[in-house]
């Protein structure tokens, strides 16, 4: 999911996704530690 907002020379976005650690060869701790990791990303920019 992603949301983009632009207003008065400002720009921002938010995004959410889920990745699997095993897709990157990281298997240590499974099943004690979840294989799925939720990522939440937010950024904002403005024009000087």
Tab-separated table of C-alpha atoms in Angstrom:
chain	number	residue	atom	x	y	z
A	1	UNK	CA	0.000	0.000	0.000
A	2	UNK	CA	1.185	3.534	-0.675
A	3	UNK	CA	-0.171	7.054	-0.331
A	4	UNK	CA	1.282	10.124	-2.057
A	5	UNK	CA	0.443	13.724	-1.155
A	6	UNK	CA	1.561	16.890	-2.992
A	7	UNK	CA	0.647	20.390	-1.772
A	8	UNK	CA	2.217	23.879	-2.096
A	9	UNK	CA	5.731	22.750	-3.088
A	10	UNK	CA	5.727	19.958	-0.540
A	11	UNK	CA	5.705	16.274	-1.344
A	12	UNK	CA	5.328	13.313	0.959
A	13	UNK	CA	4.554	9.652	0.894
A	14	UNK	CA	3.826	6.732	3.170
A	15	UNK	CA	4.126	3.061	2.261
A	16	UNK	CA	3.710	-0.286	3.982
A	17	UNK	CA	4.902	-3.695	2.881
A	18	UNK	CA	5.860	-7.065	4.307
A	19	UNK	CA	9.013	-8.977	3.437
A	20	UNK	CA	10.200	-12.454	4.378
A	21	UNK	CA	13.617	-12.756	5.980
A	22	UNK	CA	14.057	-16.123	4.282
A	23	UNK	CA	13.876	-14.414	0.858
A	24	UNK	CA	17.187	-12.754	1.773
A	25	UNK	CA	18.836	-15.898	3.153
A	26	UNK	CA	18.223	-14.965	6.792
A	27	UNK	CA	16.860	-18.064	8.465
A	28	UNK	CA	18.410	-17.794	11.918
A	29	UNK	CA	15.859	-17.953	14.721
A	30	UNK	CA	12.905	-19.240	12.689
A	31	UNK	CA	10.428	-20.305	14.128
A	32	UNK	CA	11.213	-18.439	17.380
A	33	UNK	CA	11.438	-15.161	15.430
A	34	UNK	CA	8.881	-14.457	12.714
A	35	UNK	CA	9.965	-14.889	9.100
A	36	UNK	CA	7.771	-11.931	8.111
A	37	UNK	CA	8.914	-8.362	8.769
A	38	UNK	CA	6.514	-5.427	8.344
A	39	UNK	CA	8.075	-2.259	6.927
A	40	UNK	CA	6.509	1.187	7.303
A	41	UNK	CA	8.168	3.983	5.347
A	42	UNK	CA	7.319	7.687	5.530
A	43	UNK	CA	9.141	10.602	3.882
A	44	UNK	CA	8.520	14.265	3.241
A	45	UNK	CA	10.247	16.810	1.015
A	46	UNK	CA	9.817	20.523	0.397
A	47	UNK	CA	11.142	22.997	-2.138
A	48	UNK	CA	13.393	25.802	-0.848
